[in-house]
XYZ file of C-alpha atoms in Angstrom:
532
model
C -51.004 6.605 49.633
C -52.696 3.937 47.575
C -54.712 2.749 50.614
C -55.847 6.277 51.320
C -57.025 6.732 47.734
C -59.123 3.635 48.020
C -60.586 4.976 51.308
C -59.748 1.736 53.037
C -59.593 3.565 56.340
C -63.219 4.647 55.928
C -64.447 1.300 54.640
C -65.402 -1.327 57.111
C -63.739 -4.496 55.800
C -62.905 -7.664 57.571
C -59.197 -8.246 58.255
C -59.193 -11.220 55.871
C -60.687 -9.108 53.076
C -58.039 -6.422 53.598
C -55.287 -9.035 53.394
C -56.639 -10.399 50.105
C -56.954 -6.898 48.662
C -53.356 -6.075 49.566
C -52.157 -9.255 47.866
C -54.030 -8.295 44.701
C -52.420 -4.809 44.731
C -48.907 -6.219 45.212
C -49.453 -8.827 42.474
C -50.729 -6.184 40.057
C -47.759 -3.900 40.686
C -45.347 -6.804 40.014
C -47.082 -7.552 36.739
C -46.834 -3.882 35.709
C -43.135 -3.714 36.591
C -42.420 -6.846 34.559
C -44.190 -5.573 31.464
C -42.349 -2.237 31.546
C -39.786 -2.282 28.649
C -36.138 -2.224 29.680
C -33.549 -0.141 27.879
C -31.490 -2.366 25.566
C -27.786 -2.158 26.216
C -25.788 -0.866 23.217
C -23.387 -3.435 21.779
C -20.163 -1.473 21.333
C -18.346 -4.189 19.364
C -19.983 -7.431 18.154
C -18.599 -10.500 19.921
C -17.176 -12.138 16.780
C -15.461 -8.878 15.782
C -14.048 -8.481 19.300
C -12.527 -11.975 19.032
C -10.935 -11.055 15.673
C -9.486 -7.866 17.167
C -8.012 -9.846 20.062
C -6.504 -12.395 17.668
C -5.080 -9.577 15.538
C -3.079 -8.299 18.518
C -1.029 -11.529 18.490
C 0.453 -10.969 15.008
C 3.006 -8.543 13.549
C 2.167 -4.836 14.138
C 1.650 -3.867 10.497
C -0.756 -6.784 10.054
C -2.586 -5.899 13.283
C -3.156 -2.357 12.002
C -4.249 -3.604 8.580
C -6.857 -5.893 10.188
C -8.112 -3.008 12.367
C -8.502 -0.744 9.343
C -10.287 -3.378 7.271
C -12.744 -4.129 10.083
C -13.439 -0.406 10.553
C -13.894 0.099 6.791
C -16.380 -2.803 6.714
C -18.762 -0.951 9.052
C -18.847 -3.834 11.541
C -18.253 -1.396 14.416
C -20.871 1.369 14.730
C -19.739 3.092 17.920
C -17.572 6.103 17.031
C -15.816 6.115 20.407
C -14.667 2.530 19.921
C -13.570 3.277 16.348
C -11.520 6.256 17.489
C -9.924 4.243 20.287
C -8.905 1.480 17.843
C -7.487 4.027 15.405
C -5.464 5.755 18.119
C -4.034 2.388 19.238
C -3.201 1.603 15.609
C -1.497 4.970 15.123
C 0.987 4.473 17.971
C 1.537 0.843 16.968
C 2.535 1.999 13.468
C 5.879 3.289 14.732
C 6.932 -0.373 15.283
C 6.624 -1.468 11.654
C 9.634 -2.634 9.602
C 9.233 -0.471 6.501
C 9.109 3.240 7.336
C 8.411 4.808 3.934
C 6.783 3.241 0.849
C 9.236 2.389 -1.933
C 8.966 1.315 -5.548
C 11.384 -0.362 -7.958
C 13.287 1.833 -10.396
C 13.636 0.900 -14.035
C 17.024 0.244 -15.599
C 17.139 1.727 -19.081
C 13.353 1.333 -19.094
C 13.336 -2.291 -17.813
C 12.355 -3.801 -14.449
C 14.515 -6.658 -13.159
C 13.345 -9.790 -11.319
C 15.313 -9.176 -8.142
C 14.413 -8.890 -4.482
C 13.800 -5.106 -4.626
C 11.077 -5.873 -7.192
C 9.306 -8.044 -4.619
C 9.717 -5.331 -1.970
C 8.131 -2.918 -4.439
C 5.256 -5.309 -5.200
C 4.633 -5.745 -1.465
C 3.839 -2.015 -1.244
C 0.438 -2.669 -2.847
C -0.706 -3.866 0.594
C 0.224 -0.513 2.239
C 2.023 -1.953 5.277
C 4.765 0.662 5.771
C 4.609 3.110 8.690
C 3.962 6.285 6.677
C 1.146 4.785 4.581
C -0.482 3.182 7.633
C -0.363 6.501 9.484
C -1.872 8.217 6.458
C -4.684 5.632 6.317
C -5.340 5.973 10.066
C -5.501 9.771 10.070
C -7.792 9.693 7.019
C -10.214 7.476 8.959
C -10.120 9.644 12.107
C -10.814 12.714 9.942
C -14.278 11.260 9.286
C -15.245 11.286 12.971
C -13.014 13.760 14.825
C -11.156 16.422 12.856
C -9.439 17.917 15.908
C -7.990 14.573 17.025
C -6.967 13.736 13.458
C -5.090 17.024 13.243
C -3.356 16.321 16.581
C -2.211 12.870 15.473
C -1.072 14.106 12.071
C 1.126 16.677 13.780
C 2.926 13.786 15.496
C 4.238 12.670 12.087
C 7.381 14.667 11.413
C 7.182 16.874 8.287
C 10.807 15.890 7.721
C 10.627 12.394 6.226
C 14.431 12.026 6.399
C 14.748 10.780 2.823
C 18.462 10.245 2.356
C 19.921 10.632 -1.155
C 20.061 7.329 -3.040
C 23.164 6.003 -4.751
C 23.297 4.521 -8.250
C 23.367 1.072 -6.622
C 20.012 1.690 -4.895
C 17.153 0.068 -6.756
C 14.205 1.243 -4.670
C 12.816 4.770 -4.886
C 10.749 6.680 -2.333
C 6.988 6.888 -2.972
C 5.369 9.683 -0.955
C 2.268 10.615 -2.963
C -0.425 9.422 -0.536
C 1.191 11.256 2.391
C 1.268 14.607 0.590
C -2.262 14.048 -0.731
C -3.378 13.963 2.907
C -1.360 17.134 3.639
C -3.224 18.833 0.790
C -6.591 17.521 1.953
C -6.060 18.821 5.494
C -4.902 22.182 4.115
C -7.990 22.428 1.917
C -10.615 21.330 4.456
C -9.389 22.194 7.952
C -8.937 25.972 7.961
C -11.606 28.652 8.242
C -11.483 31.923 6.299
C -10.376 33.723 9.451
C -7.578 31.216 10.112
C -6.396 31.553 6.514
C -6.291 35.366 6.899
C -4.238 34.949 10.080
C -1.687 32.859 8.148
C -2.375 29.598 9.977
C -2.527 27.578 6.739
C 0.833 28.993 5.645
C 2.264 27.981 9.023
C 0.846 24.469 8.566
C 2.167 23.912 5.030
C 5.567 25.612 5.375
C 7.421 22.785 7.223
C 6.384 20.205 4.599
C 7.746 22.361 1.789
C 10.877 23.399 3.717
C 11.743 19.742 4.310
C 11.561 18.806 0.630
C 14.966 17.133 0.201
C 14.435 14.442 -2.439
C 13.436 14.658 -6.131
C 10.682 12.150 -5.276
C 8.937 14.820 -3.163
C 8.839 17.550 -5.807
C 5.829 16.332 -7.783
C 3.669 15.417 -4.727
C 4.327 18.841 -3.184
C 3.527 20.637 -6.439
C 0.177 18.819 -6.391
C -0.566 20.501 -3.028
C -0.267 23.872 -4.805
C -2.484 22.610 -7.634
C -5.196 20.972 -5.509
C -5.479 23.547 -2.702
C -7.415 26.759 -3.233
C -4.587 29.014 -1.998
C -4.958 32.772 -1.841
C -2.463 34.916 -3.762
C -0.782 35.868 -0.496
C -0.413 32.201 0.491
C 0.886 31.374 -2.971
C 3.563 34.073 -2.778
C 4.778 32.979 0.653
C 4.780 29.248 -0.054
C 6.283 29.608 -3.540
C 9.282 31.390 -2.050
C 9.849 28.457 0.316
C 9.349 25.966 -2.559
C 11.920 27.693 -4.778
C 14.540 27.724 -2.008
C 13.980 24.029 -1.280
C 14.066 23.079 -4.972
C 17.483 24.713 -5.410
C 18.896 22.650 -2.511
C 17.972 19.239 -3.963
C 21.135 17.660 -5.311
C 23.152 14.445 -5.302
C 20.526 11.773 -5.991
C 20.593 10.940 -9.695
C 18.711 7.703 -9.144
C 15.615 9.570 -7.897
C 16.109 12.622 -10.135
C 16.360 10.636 -13.370
C 13.362 8.471 -12.570
C 11.175 11.478 -11.738
C 12.191 13.316 -14.899
C 12.139 10.377 -17.336
C 9.321 8.164 -16.046
C 7.220 10.233 -13.635
C 5.259 13.466 -13.958
C 7.607 16.017 -12.337
C 8.274 17.940 -15.562
C 4.570 18.160 -16.485
C 3.657 19.178 -12.942
C 6.204 21.995 -13.049
C 4.566 23.297 -16.242
C 1.153 23.265 -14.503
C 2.620 25.176 -11.586
C 3.885 27.842 -13.993
C 0.338 28.298 -15.269
C -0.890 28.624 -11.675
C 1.684 31.410 -11.127
C 0.546 33.448 -14.137
C -0.982 36.094 -11.864
C 2.518 37.195 -10.822
C 5.332 37.708 -13.399
C 7.885 37.895 -10.568
C 6.726 34.563 -9.167
C 6.749 33.022 -12.651
C 10.318 34.176 -13.321
C 11.555 33.036 -9.916
C 10.169 29.533 -10.455
C 11.780 29.451 -13.900
C 15.174 30.286 -12.398
C 14.919 27.804 -9.534
C 13.778 24.979 -11.847
C 16.638 25.692 -14.225
C 19.116 25.596 -11.325
C 17.579 22.313 -10.149
C 17.994 20.736 -13.596
C 21.526 21.947 -14.272
C 22.848 21.158 -10.802
C 21.581 17.557 -10.953
C 22.616 16.992 -14.553
C 26.149 18.299 -13.987
C 26.754 16.185 -10.873
C 27.495 12.472 -10.586
C 25.113 10.460 -12.733
C 24.265 6.783 -13.199
C 25.375 4.988 -16.342
C 22.006 3.336 -16.969
C 20.088 6.634 -16.870
C 22.619 8.299 -19.206
C 22.222 5.389 -21.649
C 18.435 5.675 -21.537
C 18.473 9.439 -22.147
C 20.877 9.079 -25.067
C 18.696 6.396 -26.629
C 15.403 8.303 -26.175
C 16.635 11.903 -26.367
C 15.434 14.559 -28.796
C 17.691 15.683 -31.636
C 18.423 19.407 -31.404
C 20.519 19.841 -34.535
C 20.654 18.724 -38.128
C 24.138 17.208 -38.344
C 26.071 17.512 -41.560
C 28.174 14.623 -42.831
C 30.642 13.261 -40.288
C 29.155 15.446 -37.538
C 27.774 13.736 -34.413
C 24.048 13.908 -33.764
C 23.442 15.999 -30.644
C 20.549 14.923 -28.429
C 19.027 16.381 -25.298
C 16.962 14.460 -22.746
C 13.273 14.825 -23.593
C 12.453 16.785 -20.414
C 15.237 19.307 -21.153
C 14.099 19.780 -24.751
C 10.530 20.381 -23.537
C 11.659 22.826 -20.834
C 13.730 24.752 -23.402
C 10.746 24.951 -25.715
C 8.283 26.119 -23.046
C 10.272 27.929 -20.331
C 13.809 28.712 -21.405
C 13.366 29.947 -24.968
C 15.525 33.026 -24.421
C 18.375 31.130 -22.782
C 17.989 27.383 -23.401
C 19.986 24.683 -21.605
C 22.729 23.344 -23.897
C 24.608 20.046 -23.986
C 27.588 21.815 -22.378
C 25.374 22.872 -19.472
C 24.555 19.285 -18.566
C 27.821 17.389 -18.940
C 28.082 15.215 -15.786
C 31.126 15.532 -13.543
C 31.208 11.742 -13.164
C 29.372 8.734 -14.564
C 29.032 5.802 -12.189
C 28.885 2.332 -13.697
C 26.144 0.057 -12.430
C 26.684 -3.488 -11.294
C 23.386 -5.085 -12.140
C 22.356 -7.712 -9.589
C 21.837 -11.290 -10.724
C 18.205 -11.829 -11.581
C 16.212 -14.702 -10.139
C 16.072 -17.883 -12.266
C 19.025 -16.898 -14.447
C 21.603 -19.349 -13.061
C 22.090 -22.323 -10.760
C 19.392 -24.709 -9.542
C 16.532 -22.200 -9.630
C 17.124 -21.743 -13.374
C 17.065 -25.526 -13.912
C 13.822 -25.905 -11.951
C 12.226 -23.021 -13.851
C 13.104 -24.779 -17.120
C 11.608 -28.046 -15.845
C 8.329 -26.289 -15.075
C 8.337 -24.696 -18.532
C 8.858 -28.125 -20.103
C 5.890 -29.454 -18.116
C 3.783 -26.572 -19.436
C 4.847 -27.241 -23.041
C 4.780 -31.034 -22.885
C 3.527 -32.561 -26.121
C 2.330 -36.037 -26.986
C 0.807 -37.077 -30.271
C -2.982 -36.737 -30.469
C -3.300 -35.767 -26.790
C -4.595 -32.602 -25.170
C -2.686 -31.053 -22.271
C -5.314 -32.255 -19.773
C -4.893 -35.823 -21.105
C -1.100 -35.480 -20.959
C -1.285 -34.441 -17.304
C -3.070 -37.704 -16.473
C -0.203 -39.786 -17.876
C 2.130 -41.525 -15.422
C 5.230 -40.147 -17.150
C 4.098 -36.511 -16.816
C 3.068 -36.971 -13.182
C 6.393 -38.593 -12.316
C 8.220 -35.622 -13.862
C 5.941 -33.262 -11.924
C 6.759 -35.040 -8.633
C 10.503 -34.878 -9.354
C 10.241 -31.149 -10.078
C 8.396 -30.607 -6.789
C 11.222 -32.424 -4.960
C 13.796 -30.199 -6.678
C 11.934 -27.111 -5.440
C 11.846 -28.474 -1.901
C 15.598 -29.162 -2.010
C 16.456 -25.646 -3.180
C 18.766 -24.324 -0.458
C 20.518 -21.075 0.299
C 23.210 -20.346 -2.288
C 26.494 -18.543 -1.706
C 25.288 -15.260 -3.186
C 21.654 -15.394 -2.062
C 20.047 -14.765 1.312
C 17.230 -16.803 2.806
C 14.686 -14.186 1.752
C 15.816 -14.534 -1.899
C 15.337 -18.301 -1.758
C 11.956 -17.736 -0.088
C 10.676 -15.598 -2.972
C 11.978 -17.953 -5.654
C 10.511 -21.056 -4.023
C 7.156 -19.340 -3.523
C 6.983 -18.383 -7.180
C 8.019 -21.849 -8.363
C 5.456 -23.524 -6.124
C 2.666 -21.233 -7.337
C 3.532 -22.219 -10.904
C 3.333 -25.881 -9.907
C 0.020 -25.285 -8.130
C -1.444 -23.983 -11.385
C -0.103 -26.991 -13.316
C -1.236 -29.605 -10.753
C -3.425 -32.168 -12.548
C -5.763 -32.921 -9.617
C -6.585 -32.046 -6.016
C -4.144 -34.588 -4.639
C -1.170 -32.909 -6.339
C -2.507 -29.479 -5.438
C -2.521 -30.443 -1.754
C 1.078 -31.686 -1.956
C 2.230 -28.398 -3.495
C 0.176 -26.376 -1.029
C 1.648 -28.177 1.991
C 5.163 -27.306 0.790
C 4.133 -23.678 0.296
C 2.705 -23.540 3.813
C 6.030 -24.801 5.198
C 7.612 -21.685 3.703
C 4.941 -19.405 5.156
C 5.412 -20.995 8.575
C 8.983 -19.700 8.679
C 8.581 -17.381 11.684
C 11.851 -15.566 11.049
C 10.804 -14.540 7.535
C 7.365 -13.509 8.796
C 8.872 -11.444 11.621
C 11.766 -9.753 9.775
C 10.220 -9.291 6.326
C 6.524 -8.982 7.149
C 5.343 -7.051 4.024
C 7.167 -9.502 1.736
C 5.830 -12.497 3.665
C 2.308 -11.116 3.361
C 2.779 -10.573 -0.399
C 3.539 -14.282 -0.877
C 0.617 -15.340 1.341
C -1.766 -13.011 -0.499
C -0.578 -14.224 -3.920
C -1.131 -17.833 -2.831
C -4.662 -17.023 -1.661
C -5.462 -15.309 -4.972
C -4.083 -18.286 -6.890
C -6.403 -20.630 -4.959
C -9.405 -18.349 -5.535
C -8.774 -18.490 -9.292
C -9.225 -22.280 -9.358
C -12.452 -22.970 -11.259
C -13.715 -25.761 -9.012
C -15.425 -24.248 -5.940
C -15.102 -27.598 -4.179
C -11.315 -27.610 -4.694
C -11.119 -23.967 -3.592
C -12.865 -24.705 -0.308
C -10.774 -27.804 0.348
C -7.486 -25.976 -0.255
C -8.538 -22.961 1.810
C -9.395 -25.404 4.600
C -5.852 -26.792 4.399
C -4.460 -23.244 4.558
C -6.591 -22.344 7.568
C -5.569 -25.479 9.474
C -1.909 -24.519 9.303
C -0.257 -23.481 12.556
C 0.003 -19.781 11.737
C -1.887 -17.063 13.613
C -1.656 -14.412 10.886
C -3.046 -16.744 8.223
C -5.967 -17.748 10.426
C -6.753 -14.124 11.318
C -6.861 -13.068 7.666
C -8.973 -16.022 6.556
C -11.426 -15.383 9.414
C -11.512 -11.711 8.462
C -12.175 -12.482 4.809
C -14.943 -14.919 5.738
C -16.568 -12.287 7.967
C -16.360 -9.573 5.308
C -17.663 -11.895 2.595
C -20.580 -12.935 4.800
C -21.641 -9.285 4.948
C -21.439 -8.989 1.148
C -23.457 -12.169 0.688
C -26.164 -11.060 3.148
C -26.404 -7.698 1.395
C -26.776 -9.346 -2.017
C -29.449 -11.682 -0.632
C -31.449 -8.671 0.619
C -31.454 -6.979 -2.777
C -34.878 -7.118 -4.446
C -34.670 -7.650 -8.178
C -37.539 -6.002 -10.061
C -38.249 -7.508 -13.457
C -40.238 -5.591 -16.022
C -43.810 -6.777 -16.533
C -44.629 -8.325 -19.868
C-alpha cells in the first residue's frame, strides 16, 4: 500500500534506487516503532514487601497475620485485589492461633497481682488472639469490598462459647472490639428497604440470643446505643435481650467485675433512657435487670468480691447504738435509687447461697531465688558511696563485680517445684530488662542482651505461648529504643537482628521499612517560615 501511495509503479526508477528507497522506509518504520511508548506494567506488590510477606509465612500464624495487617495499614500495597487476597488468607489462618478470645486480668479486692495471668492480660495489647485478628481483618476488607467482608464475618460464629468462670479463674473475657464491629456492620450495611424487610433484625438477633456471659452485656448494650434502630427493631431486639439477660447466671467472677469495675450498670441506665418511647419496654427491661442482679447475687459468690463490696458499699441505714451498719453494693444502691424506687432490692434479697474462698496464687518475686535476685537488683539501684553520683558508682569495680554476680544468678534461675517454664521465662525477662537499664556501659548491655536473646530463642515458648513471647520481645525492643545514645541503640538492635530467630528478623525488617516511609515523608515536608 505504501508503494502504491508513492506511485512507485508509475515512476521510472532504477532497480538500485528502488532498493535504497525500500531500505529507508524499513529503517524509518523501525525508528517509529522504537519511539512508541510502551505500557508500563503495574507492580502489584513491591519486591521488598513481597520478600517480607514470604518471610512472614515462616513464623507463627498470629505473627504472620499481624505482619500482613501492618504492611496493609502502611499503604505499601496499592492493588486492592492483592490486599483482599492477603486479608482472606489471613482470615482463614486466624483459626490456627493459640488464644481464641481476648482476656484481661481481674482485680482482687481492687488490686492486680504479679502472676502469669497478668502477663497474659498485658500480651492482649498486641491483639494476637483469633477473635481480635478476625475483627481487624474484616474491618480492613470493609474498606474495599463490603460484600466479601460481610461473607467472612458470617463465618465467625455469633456464639462465642464463653464458659462461666470459677472464682479461681483470674482472666476475664474482653469482647468489646468484636461487638463494636457488629454494631458498625448493622449501622452501615443495610438499606432502608432491607431494614423494613427485617434483615437487620435477622442479622443482630443471633448475637443477642447468644449472650451468655456478664462480660457481653455492656458491649451488646452499646450496639443498641450506637445503632440508629427503628422503634420496631428496638421492640424486637429488646425482647431477645431481656430473655438472654435473665439466663445469665453462675459466673460471679465476671459478674462482679462488670458491676464493680466496668460500665455495665451505667450502660443499663443509658438503655433505659433509649427505651423511654415505650413504657412497656422500659418496665420489661427493669424486671429483667432486677432478675439478673438478684439471681447472680444470691448464687455462689467469690470471697474477694464480697470483701470488696462490703468495704466500698453504700450505707442504707442510720444504725443506732449496738446495731450493725447495713451496706449495699454501690451498683445496687444506684439501681434502687434510679430504677427500683417502688420495690428496692434489700440485703435479704442478695444473700449468697455460698461464698467460695480464694486461694491466691504466689506472686512473682515474693519467695525463693527470684525474690533474692530482685533484692540484689534493688540494692544495685540504691547503691550509695560517699560523695559519688550513681553514674560514678557504676564505674567502680566493686559495683560492676556485684552486677556481674547478679547477672549470673539470673542466668542460673531454673524451674522451681511450683512454677512452670513459662513462669520462669517471664521472671527472667523482667529481671534482665531491669539489669539492661542499670548496665553502666555498652559492654555490659551486650552481655545482658545476649542472655535475653537466649530466652527469646526458646522455640517451645515461642510456639506454645506466642502472644506472651511477643510481649517480652516487644518490651525488650522498647527498652532498647529508650536508651539515650543513638549509637548504642543501633548497636544493640544489630545484635538483636543477628540472632537466629525468624520472627525477630521479620519484625525488625518490618519496622525498618515502616520507619523509612515515615522518614521519607518527613523529608518531603516543606516548612514555611514567616517573613520578617
